[in-house]
């Protein structure tokens, strides 16, 4: 079972709103997450403000933050930090889950 | 003739909400209403959300969250809910448990994210919903009267219930949103109940308070419509501060009355359809229960106060212009709450600098401003103008995002994009981008802007900027103008922020809050400008003279806050309409613009972010 956890900065003025490129990345990621969840993958997103406990409980995340406070967003694959400072790309998600890029983009048949 | 406000003549619902622009007299009218009802033998709870704590002055006693009885008024209980304090508690509830457990930088980041006005409102609303849904409480009072925070707050505050219902609904779709509404679902029932109470005309009425002046009337019309749309349809209008018997032959008093009548004659049909009541302009400060009772009784105190205007700095704009010119500052913001004359002052500064031979670009958020109205022959070629239209900027931003989304994404994704763009941040960010481009023009000319971004936004964006800088694979998406913006704003050699206010309690308190917010972001406004001072008019009208005398306290306060870096401009009657604007040039070549043209509802980015 593949487990992906993404820890994001909180607040609606968080990263990614100053320009459309960043905004697009977050939308792209949201679509991919939705596709993955529908396909039964265990994908969770945690927000610094609403899910603070998850940050505090996770040693890997705390360690990453302690060594570099600007690590967020942090991605864990099966509990191991695999990416920091930006959201996973669809290519990375595809590699981890074997879901096709097309489907991650929401273009494939939805389930 | 507008009938006087008299609580014995109207149906009073269990809940009364007073709303209006800062400084229109919400506190005084709400207090007077509460006292009048209590004098009828009703059990009344007065709830103030005014962060300026005017209420403490009114009742001349310390007030807090507890219900305090007022000795001179049996049956009246008063509580003061400071929204900032409520927000601080809310913030501590969220962040506190993690202090020492998460890195300090992360804690600081969380705190900033919870420092916007949205948090203030959520926290206040929490308190409101308690009061509106606590059965034991509602049963022990005949009336609960809310004296709310200034308009912008009020609107969103009262609108929140519906917005939240939608939000809670949307969140089922699985969109991850910011954590501001953390744990809300639990309170969903309470909020639903609150909405029901607010939109029930038998339980709740909305009292729109205004002054007989264009800007507050326009704001009242806007509030009336917006609140009616949220379901609060039981509304009435109080016109506060009518000059009833102007001194014959006094030019200021005559102009003052004429302006009031003109403004009322031009009020929107929407407002005309509401039951409307008048409260006179009074000579006394509404402090102490005796004066509160006199407010609706129209008893005037006509003793002439001591007037001494000689000590006031009347150097006009020249002192500010001199400083800008001497320092070679290139980015000039005017900042203040709606209705104090930011746009007028920005225009005057732009014209004044151009008259000194400097190349100036004026940017206004007031769609009514026209360049040919302020242009003189001697400054042609030196002054140019552009406008920031908030709605247009938001739409531009939305389109930009959606166009990019359409290039690669299908319908489902676009639906997501649209959903994300509904975030309240979109507006401020969109306008902020327009700012950045404008400020970039300051490389070649002086840029004067009639609004400024809030310190809160700047701080959040600053975090974002440093974040972007460190990303190795960032392909330069952050426009260079945005990158340069904050350092530029913080540099006093380059940037001047001029705080515009009136010499009255609420505008001064509001200006102080804006200043504190900017200071957090490392921006230190130097100059304060007191606009529309009655003290400088030389009026002989007894009531207007009393108003003038009461300005002294606030002018002194501004003097202290600003370290004497302030100027005072006299009250002026000309209210611009269309192209009829008149201009006088003083000896500095500074155009003295008609004093009070303002356009409420388009004052740039709201001071809210999230």
XYZ file of C-alpha atoms in Angstrom:
721
model
C 0.000 0.000 0.000
C 1.443 3.311 -1.055
C 0.970 6.207 1.309
C 1.586 9.794 0.291
C 1.420 12.642 2.776
C 1.846 16.289 1.873
C 2.418 18.893 4.581
C 1.572 22.380 3.403
C 1.884 25.838 4.791
C -1.402 27.184 6.130
C -3.501 30.234 5.472
C -5.094 31.391 2.288
C -2.279 33.809 1.609
C 0.269 31.051 1.689
C 2.685 30.374 -1.078
C 1.427 30.055 -4.543
C -0.909 32.976 -4.779
C 1.392 35.709 -5.981
C 1.424 34.459 -9.517
C -0.676 32.311 -11.772
C 2.122 29.784 -12.337
C 2.188 28.876 -8.680
C -1.553 28.918 -8.454
C -1.668 26.565 -11.384
C 0.742 24.188 -9.673
C -1.506 23.980 -6.649
C -4.553 23.381 -8.817
C -2.722 20.756 -10.834
C -1.751 19.043 -7.619
C -5.276 19.166 -6.230
C -6.570 17.469 -9.374
C -3.918 14.778 -9.164
C -4.707 14.150 -5.499
C -8.356 13.839 -6.298
C -7.592 11.290 -9.033
C -5.322 9.304 -6.743
C -7.864 9.212 -3.936
C -10.570 8.078 -6.299
C -8.297 5.279 -7.429
C -7.944 4.161 -3.831
C -4.504 5.506 -3.018
C -3.873 6.722 0.501
C -3.128 10.405 -0.109
C -3.449 13.014 2.624
C -2.805 16.713 2.687
C -2.135 18.502 5.943
C -2.396 22.211 6.487
C -0.144 23.884 9.017
C -2.996 25.806 10.612
C -5.774 23.267 10.663
C -3.750 20.092 11.087
C -0.945 21.318 13.311
C -1.039 18.166 15.406
C -0.045 16.099 12.373
C 3.050 18.258 11.994
C 3.889 18.016 15.642
C 3.449 14.231 15.687
C 5.586 13.582 12.653
C 9.274 13.344 13.523
C 10.395 13.379 9.894
C 8.475 16.584 9.232
C 9.684 18.225 12.427
C 13.243 17.328 11.586
C 12.939 18.776 8.107
C 11.430 21.964 9.486
C 14.059 22.279 12.173
C 16.890 22.074 9.677
C 15.147 24.391 7.219
C 11.999 26.271 8.220
C 11.192 27.009 4.587
C 10.928 23.309 3.737
C 7.179 23.397 3.255
C 5.526 21.845 1.406
C 7.051 18.559 2.507
C 6.081 15.293 0.851
C 6.430 11.902 2.538
C 6.250 8.647 0.630
C 5.532 5.800 3.017
C 6.777 7.924 5.874
C 10.020 9.028 4.256
C 10.690 12.599 3.128
C 10.966 12.505 -0.645
C 10.473 16.142 -1.533
C 10.656 19.543 0.136
C 9.991 23.165 -0.798
C 7.593 22.474 -3.635
C 4.699 20.197 -4.393
C 5.370 16.875 -6.094
C 5.157 17.032 -9.868
C 2.782 14.745 -11.735
C 5.818 12.900 -13.055
C 6.897 12.148 -9.504
C 3.399 11.104 -8.500
C 3.218 8.863 -11.532
C 6.546 7.310 -10.673
C 5.449 6.609 -7.098
C 2.008 5.276 -7.916
C 2.291 4.074 -11.521
C -0.831 6.054 -12.376
C -0.575 7.426 -15.907
C 0.162 11.122 -16.361
C -2.974 11.420 -18.382
C -5.105 10.147 -15.589
C -3.345 12.301 -13.006
C -4.280 15.286 -15.131
C -7.890 14.278 -14.901
C -8.064 13.467 -18.572
C -8.509 9.744 -18.274
C -11.802 8.103 -17.494
C -12.826 8.961 -14.026
C -13.773 6.105 -11.801
C -38.344 67.123 7.287
C -37.008 63.852 8.607
C -38.751 62.740 11.809
C -36.609 62.551 14.930
C -35.508 59.164 16.144
C -37.783 58.165 18.993
C -37.797 54.590 20.272
C -41.298 54.947 21.666
C -42.600 55.514 18.151
C -41.076 52.461 16.488
C -41.345 48.711 16.741
C -38.172 47.543 18.396
C -37.077 43.952 17.749
C -35.219 41.877 20.358
C -31.935 42.295 18.432
C -30.691 45.571 17.018
C -27.534 45.870 14.950
C -26.057 49.309 14.315
C -23.863 49.633 11.280
C -22.138 52.402 9.368
C -18.788 53.851 8.371
C -16.287 54.602 11.120
C -17.050 57.927 12.719
C -20.730 58.292 11.831
C -21.830 57.929 15.426
C -22.797 54.284 15.778
C -21.671 54.188 19.373
C -23.576 57.290 20.451
C -26.802 56.335 18.704
C -26.626 52.735 19.917
C -26.037 53.928 23.488
C -28.823 56.462 23.326
C -31.176 53.790 21.986
C -30.175 51.385 24.741
C -30.650 54.022 27.435
C -34.012 55.102 25.985
C -35.284 51.510 25.956
C -34.018 50.875 29.484
C -35.716 54.095 30.608
C -38.961 52.560 29.318
C -38.393 49.724 31.753
C -37.052 47.195 29.260
C -34.151 44.961 30.210
C -31.392 45.827 27.783
C -27.942 44.434 27.014
C -25.654 46.698 25.015
C -22.784 44.926 23.282
C -19.968 47.025 21.917
C -17.511 45.609 19.427
C -15.849 48.947 18.976
C -12.118 48.381 19.425
C -11.719 52.080 20.179
C -13.772 51.411 23.296
C -15.808 54.580 22.863
C -18.324 52.988 25.126
C -16.070 53.390 28.139
C -16.030 57.139 27.546
C -19.755 57.222 27.068
C -20.570 55.504 30.345
C -17.461 56.781 32.127
C -16.573 53.430 33.577
C -14.259 50.571 32.726
C -15.989 47.912 30.700
C -14.956 44.438 29.764
C -16.363 41.146 28.597
C -18.536 40.879 31.702
C -22.036 42.298 31.759
C -21.835 45.417 33.862
C -24.883 47.235 35.123
C -24.938 50.993 34.728
C -25.873 52.617 38.058
C -27.678 55.619 36.529
C -29.702 53.426 34.186
C -31.562 50.610 35.896
C -32.157 47.644 33.536
C -29.177 48.458 31.332
C -26.218 46.103 31.114
C -23.147 46.759 29.010
C -20.392 44.511 27.693
C -17.418 45.395 25.563
C -16.126 42.770 23.165
C -12.812 43.882 21.820
C -12.524 42.051 18.495
C -8.735 42.339 18.523
C -8.642 40.689 21.925
C -11.016 37.973 20.774
C -8.750 37.395 17.788
C -5.704 37.191 20.010
C -7.410 34.533 22.132
C -8.434 32.622 19.047
C -4.876 32.835 17.698
C -3.455 31.605 20.979
C -5.964 28.726 21.022
C -4.652 27.580 17.664
C -0.943 28.292 18.068
C -0.367 28.055 21.812
C -0.325 24.275 22.160
C 2.546 24.029 19.667
C 4.864 26.601 21.157
C 8.186 24.957 21.871
C 7.121 21.875 19.941
C 7.514 23.255 16.450
C 10.397 25.466 15.294
C 9.924 29.116 16.239
C 9.956 30.252 12.618
C 7.042 27.961 11.916
C 5.158 29.297 14.954
C 5.759 32.857 13.766
C 4.481 31.964 10.343
C 1.296 30.536 11.834
C 0.773 33.643 13.903
C 1.081 35.934 10.909
C -1.363 33.823 8.969
C -3.798 34.322 11.816
C -3.264 38.067 12.053
C -5.503 39.202 9.233
C -8.800 40.931 9.701
C -10.511 37.727 8.693
C -9.332 36.174 11.928
C -10.619 39.192 13.820
C -14.002 38.712 12.264
C -14.167 35.012 12.787
C -13.275 35.518 16.407
C -15.890 38.264 16.806
C -18.473 36.197 15.079
C -17.780 33.391 17.476
C -18.591 35.753 20.318
C -21.683 37.034 18.504
C -23.043 33.589 17.914
C -22.767 32.889 21.625
C -24.900 35.899 22.422
C -27.474 35.174 19.760
C -27.946 31.526 20.543
C -27.603 31.373 24.304
C -31.171 30.804 25.375
C -30.693 31.694 29.013
C -29.202 34.993 27.963
C -31.788 35.901 25.349
C -34.533 35.105 27.825
C -33.152 37.428 30.460
C -33.147 40.501 28.172
C -35.884 42.207 26.194
C -33.372 43.748 23.799
C -29.784 43.035 22.882
C -28.183 45.934 21.040
C -24.971 45.504 19.088
C -22.802 48.515 18.455
C -20.600 46.999 15.774
C -17.090 47.658 14.505
C -16.539 49.913 11.478
C -18.270 49.165 8.229
C -15.828 46.951 6.399
C -15.657 44.724 9.442
C -19.350 44.881 10.002
C -20.292 43.943 6.497
C -18.126 40.914 6.351
C -18.966 40.008 9.896
C -22.675 39.999 9.236
C -22.219 38.424 5.864
C -20.080 35.679 7.192
C -22.905 33.353 8.222
C -24.040 32.799 4.676
C -20.535 32.740 3.314
C -19.742 30.108 5.885
C -22.717 28.010 5.065
C -21.501 27.921 1.499
C -17.991 27.257 2.639
C -18.982 24.387 4.822
C -20.933 22.994 1.963
C -18.073 23.345 -0.481
C -15.634 21.745 1.842
C -17.421 18.478 1.253
C -16.034 18.553 -2.259
C -12.682 17.932 -0.677
C -10.976 21.166 -1.554
C -8.318 21.875 0.996
C -8.625 25.418 2.220
C -6.652 27.411 4.716
C -6.995 26.486 8.322
C -8.703 29.688 9.321
C -11.950 27.897 9.709
C -10.333 25.073 11.557
C -12.759 23.000 13.542
C -15.724 24.905 12.226
C -17.892 21.977 11.354
C -18.399 21.405 15.044
C -20.031 24.769 15.365
C -22.097 24.467 12.244
C -25.384 24.173 14.144
C -24.687 27.274 16.206
C -23.872 29.245 13.083
C -26.971 28.089 11.309
C -29.037 29.220 14.254
C -27.239 32.570 14.206
C -28.079 33.049 10.545
C -31.712 32.249 11.237
C -31.898 34.835 14.008
C -30.201 37.494 11.882
C -32.519 37.063 8.947
C -35.734 36.898 10.952
C -37.385 40.352 10.712
C -39.382 39.711 13.889
C -36.182 39.151 15.841
C -33.553 41.351 14.227
C -33.432 44.826 12.781
C -30.523 46.563 11.193
C -29.991 50.228 11.967
C -27.910 51.895 9.275
C -26.240 54.944 10.758
C -24.980 57.645 8.435
C -24.027 61.276 8.389
C -25.740 63.574 5.918
C -22.789 63.433 3.556
C -22.193 61.749 0.218
C -19.600 59.151 1.207
C -21.352 57.743 4.283
C -24.725 57.787 2.519
C -23.256 55.861 -0.348
C -21.719 53.421 2.087
C -25.051 53.054 3.888
C -26.743 52.282 0.577
C -24.128 49.683 -0.202
C -24.417 48.113 3.244
C -28.185 48.140 2.999
C -28.131 46.280 -0.277
C -25.439 43.807 0.679
C -27.084 42.992 3.975
C -30.504 42.686 2.388
C -28.920 40.176 0.031
C -27.701 38.159 2.979
C -31.268 38.049 4.257
C -31.285 40.936 6.737
C -34.185 42.865 5.311
C -35.610 44.591 8.361
C -33.696 47.859 8.074
C -33.961 51.503 9.090
C -31.769 54.526 8.519
C -30.572 57.071 11.086
C -29.167 60.317 9.731
C -26.894 61.505 12.500
C -25.439 64.992 12.828
C -27.914 67.187 11.013
C -27.194 70.862 11.617
C -30.681 71.972 12.530
C -30.425 75.746 13.034
C -27.363 77.128 11.252
C -26.199 80.595 12.266
C -27.518 83.023 9.694
C -24.815 84.815 7.778
C -22.029 82.438 8.782
C -20.529 81.235 5.529
C -19.249 77.959 6.957
C -22.549 77.133 8.623
C -24.444 77.988 5.436
C -22.145 75.858 3.300
C -22.295 73.069 5.868
C -26.087 72.964 5.812
C -26.249 73.219 2.051
C -23.896 70.314 1.673
C -25.979 68.205 4.078
C -29.175 69.009 2.209
C -27.565 68.325 -1.172
C -26.263 64.984 0.012
C -29.663 63.961 1.357
C -31.394 65.115 -1.814
C -29.113 62.884 -3.842
C -29.301 59.763 -1.724
C -30.124 56.564 -3.501
C -33.690 55.438 -4.021
C -32.751 52.354 -2.080
C -32.217 54.415 1.064
C -35.257 56.551 0.372
C -37.397 53.470 0.683
C -36.208 52.823 4.259
C -37.840 54.293 7.366
C -35.553 57.232 8.121
C -34.960 59.158 11.354
C -32.853 62.182 12.180
C -30.500 62.834 15.086
C -29.254 66.426 15.336
C -25.671 67.608 15.315
C -25.060 68.321 18.966
C -22.723 70.715 20.642
C -21.692 68.328 23.374
C -19.648 65.146 23.412
C -21.805 62.118 23.973
C -20.114 61.204 27.245
C -21.889 60.501 30.499
C -25.423 59.202 30.816
C -26.924 62.704 31.088
C -25.558 63.637 27.673
C -26.621 60.319 26.190
C -30.182 61.118 27.257
C -29.917 64.592 25.739
C -28.879 63.230 22.327
C -32.406 62.351 21.254
C -33.885 65.324 23.114
C -32.212 67.969 20.929
C -31.103 70.123 23.831
C -28.140 72.201 22.834
C -25.487 73.816 24.916
C -24.617 77.042 23.191
C -21.855 78.476 25.319
C -18.929 79.575 23.176
C -15.816 77.516 23.683
C -12.321 78.913 23.799
C -10.865 78.830 20.344
C -7.223 79.143 19.530
C -6.266 78.113 16.064
C -2.999 80.009 16.058
C -1.217 77.079 17.622
C -2.331 74.730 14.867
C 0.130 73.998 12.151
C -1.526 75.337 9.072
C 1.328 74.976 6.699
C -0.905 73.041 4.332
C 0.605 70.500 2.048
C 3.749 72.533 1.495
C 5.586 70.974 4.442
C 4.922 67.486 3.096
C 5.836 68.448 -0.461
C 9.059 70.098 0.750
C 10.033 66.923 2.552
C 9.251 64.689 -0.421
C 11.228 66.968 -2.718
C 14.183 67.289 -0.356
C 14.438 63.544 0.191
C 13.820 62.772 -3.447
C 11.139 60.234 -2.525
C 9.577 58.586 -5.539
C 6.732 56.478 -4.208
C 3.996 58.316 -2.322
C 1.032 56.535 -0.752
C -1.903 58.154 0.975
C -3.447 55.823 3.481
C -6.470 55.995 5.735
C -9.920 54.580 6.179
C -12.599 55.250 3.592
C -14.114 58.703 3.693
C -11.174 60.688 5.039
C -10.128 62.044 1.660
C -7.223 59.827 0.550
C -7.990 60.345 -3.119
C -8.355 64.107 -2.795
C -5.065 64.379 -0.953
C -3.270 62.114 -3.427
C -4.551 64.317 -6.245
C -3.388 67.444 -4.458
C 0.053 65.979 -3.782
C 0.454 64.877 -7.400
C -0.560 68.276 -8.705
C 1.623 70.027 -6.131
C 4.708 68.030 -7.064
C 4.084 68.520 -10.774
C 3.747 72.255 -10.168
C 7.277 72.114 -8.788
C 8.432 70.788 -12.122
C 8.628 67.128 -11.148
C 7.416 64.319 -13.369
C 4.525 62.608 -11.603
C 2.294 59.650 -12.205
C -0.928 59.605 -10.201
C -2.763 56.358 -9.633
C -6.219 56.423 -8.216
C -8.615 53.728 -7.123
C -11.468 56.187 -7.462
C -13.099 55.583 -10.824
C -14.645 59.062 -10.746
C -11.349 60.939 -10.865
C -10.577 62.493 -14.207
C -7.206 63.838 -15.117
C -8.542 66.883 -16.944
C -10.228 67.925 -13.707
C -6.988 68.344 -11.882
C -4.730 69.266 -14.803
C -3.517 72.807 -15.168
C -1.750 74.232 -18.193
C 1.479 74.724 -16.290
C 1.850 71.053 -15.442
C 0.825 69.472 -18.730
C 3.396 66.957 -19.780
C 4.510 66.414 -16.203
C 1.437 64.701 -14.808
C -0.061 61.462 -16.018
C -2.704 59.299 -14.445
C -3.905 55.727 -14.281
C -6.561 53.895 -12.307
C -6.701 50.678 -10.378
C -10.114 49.147 -10.657
C -10.355 46.396 -8.108
C -12.992 44.433 -9.960
C -11.070 44.618 -13.212
C -7.855 43.518 -11.507
C -9.540 40.531 -9.921
C -11.079 39.540 -13.225
C -7.731 39.936 -14.981
C -6.087 37.686 -12.416
C -8.850 35.103 -12.654
C -8.612 35.044 -16.415
C -4.855 34.740 -16.355
C -5.044 31.726 -14.082
C -7.934 30.126 -15.892
C -6.417 30.644 -19.355
C -3.285 28.864 -18.258
C -5.377 26.153 -16.693
C -7.323 25.660 -19.916
C -4.141 25.107 -21.902
C -3.474 21.840 -20.181
C -6.448 20.876 -18.149
C -9.866 19.481 -18.699
C -13.157 20.674 -17.338
C -12.848 19.011 -13.979
C -9.569 20.742 -13.342
C -10.959 24.066 -14.435
C -13.768 23.625 -11.971
C -11.099 23.240 -9.310
C -9.357 26.360 -10.512
C -12.528 28.387 -10.303
C -13.184 27.050 -6.855
C -9.740 28.027 -5.631
C -10.119 31.503 -7.053
C -13.105 32.089 -4.814
C -10.704 32.466 -1.927
C -10.957 35.898 -0.306
C -7.286 36.397 -0.950
C -7.674 36.593 -4.680
C -8.854 40.176 -4.448
C -6.023 41.522 -2.413
C -3.404 39.603 -4.325
C -4.785 40.754 -7.647
C -4.663 44.396 -6.615
C -1.261 43.875 -5.100
C 0.081 42.787 -8.465
C -1.224 45.999 -9.987
C 0.603 47.891 -7.249
C 3.861 46.219 -7.958
C 3.758 47.211 -11.608
C 2.886 50.794 -10.704
C 5.575 51.168 -8.123
C 7.992 49.896 -10.740
C 7.309 53.094 -12.700
C 9.022 55.006 -9.911
C 12.312 54.302 -11.666
C 11.440 57.117 -14.038
C 8.966 59.350 -12.241
C 7.306 60.002 -8.911
C 4.358 57.693 -8.353
C 1.492 58.879 -6.160
C -1.097 56.261 -5.153
C -4.286 56.905 -3.175
C -4.177 53.623 -1.294
C -1.575 51.272 0.140
C -1.291 47.540 0.698
C -1.844 46.380 4.255
C 1.105 45.439 6.394
C -0.386 42.001 6.866
C -0.372 41.301 3.123
C 3.146 42.620 2.792
C 4.386 40.341 5.537
C 2.765 37.276 4.075
C 4.064 38.099 0.640
C 7.476 38.791 2.025
C 7.585 35.267 3.374
C 6.491 34.075 -0.031
C 9.148 36.096 -1.763
C 12.015 34.775 0.286
C 10.573 31.348 -0.227
C 10.610 31.819 -3.975
C 14.135 33.138 -3.975
C 15.396 29.974 -2.404
C 13.756 27.616 -4.813
C 16.445 26.288 -7.101
C 14.123 25.424 -9.920
C 12.064 28.594 -9.844
C 11.974 29.795 -13.398
C 11.575 33.437 -12.475
C 7.805 33.407 -12.212
C 7.741 36.067 -9.539
C 7.675 39.290 -11.534
C 10.748 41.406 -10.792
C 8.471 44.277 -9.858
C 7.032 42.204 -7.013
C 10.497 41.230 -5.836
C 11.557 44.849 -5.633
C 8.391 46.059 -4.016
C 8.806 45.432 -0.313
C 12.411 46.607 0.003
C 11.337 49.711 -1.849
C 8.373 50.361 0.411
C 10.535 49.971 3.491
C 13.117 52.431 2.276
C 12.233 55.837 3.689
C 14.565 57.512 1.245
C 12.376 56.269 -1.542
C 8.881 55.925 -0.155
C 6.517 58.163 1.811
C 3.287 56.922 3.369
C 0.976 59.750 4.376
C -1.683 58.857 6.916
C -4.901 60.769 6.283
C -7.447 61.203 9.064
C -10.055 63.523 10.536
C -9.700 65.105 13.965
C -12.245 62.784 15.531
C -12.013 59.770 17.782
C -12.824 56.901 15.449
C -10.840 58.062 12.393
C -7.791 58.681 14.591
C -8.040 55.251 16.248
C -8.484 53.622 12.872
C -5.472 55.460 11.500
C -3.441 54.312 14.484
C -4.339 50.707 13.766
C -3.348 51.062 10.109
C -0.048 52.553 11.186
C 0.648 49.742 13.640
C -0.080 47.203 10.915
C 2.342 48.915 8.528
C 4.962 49.109 11.240
C 4.844 45.351 11.659
C 5.839 45.148 8.018
C 8.732 47.537 8.593
C 7.085 50.568 7.020
C 7.114 53.727 9.105
C 4.786 56.459 7.925
C 6.234 59.861 8.741
C 3.512 62.360 7.918
C -0.018 62.591 9.212
C -2.558 64.788 7.529
C -5.654 65.967 9.362
C -8.229 66.673 6.716
C -11.467 68.671 6.990
C -10.704 70.544 10.196
C -13.567 72.714 11.401
C -11.168 74.586 13.695
C -9.523 76.242 10.715
C -12.711 77.628 9.191
C -13.279 80.452 11.669
C -16.977 79.646 11.911
C -19.070 81.559 14.429
C -21.877 79.011 14.516
C -22.108 77.839 18.125
C -22.540 74.160 17.374
C -19.834 74.095 14.714
C -17.521 75.959 17.090
C -18.059 73.246 19.654
C -17.180 70.659 17.042
C -14.065 72.655 16.248
C -13.096 72.822 19.911
C -13.457 69.061 20.272
C -10.916 68.553 17.477
C -8.186 69.794 19.778
C -7.846 66.487 21.672
C -7.369 64.557 18.453
C -5.021 67.045 16.859
C -2.889 66.862 19.996
C -2.931 63.103 19.831
C -1.827 63.145 16.189
C 0.895 65.610 17.127
C 2.218 63.151 19.709
C 1.962 60.082 17.502
C 3.568 61.748 14.524
C 6.302 63.490 16.451
C 4.889 66.788 15.158
C 5.068 65.636 11.542
C 1.529 66.571 10.681
C -0.437 69.161 8.808
C -4.041 70.291 9.116
C -6.273 71.243 6.211
C -9.496 73.193 6.728
C -13.011 71.889 6.204
C -14.157 72.731 2.704
C -17.638 72.573 1.419
C -17.131 71.812 -2.221
C -18.213 68.353 -2.952
C -17.183 67.513 -6.468
C -19.868 66.427 -8.787
C -19.040 65.366 -12.270
C -16.716 67.869 -13.837
C -17.656 70.874 -11.756
C -14.598 70.699 -9.607
C -13.142 74.073 -8.734
C -9.523 74.601 -7.982
C -7.687 77.320 -6.253
C -3.973 77.552 -6.389
C -2.170 78.762 -3.338
C 1.144 80.520 -3.448
C 3.030 77.258 -3.525
C 1.258 76.363 -6.675
C -0.510 73.690 -4.736
C -3.960 73.029 -5.917
C -6.294 73.128 -2.970
C -8.790 70.578 -3.912
C -12.324 70.515 -2.734
C -12.062 68.899 0.595
C -14.035 65.831 0.908
C -14.597 64.061 -2.327
C -14.253 60.426 -1.550
C -15.508 57.349 -3.107
C -16.290 54.731 -0.602
C -16.238 51.171 -1.705
C -13.210 51.422 -3.927
C -10.450 52.178 -1.522
C -8.010 49.729 -2.944
C -7.171 46.472 -1.345
C -9.122 45.849 1.739
C -6.994 45.737 4.779
C -7.958 42.147 4.985
C -6.097 39.251 3.727
C -7.856 36.065 4.557
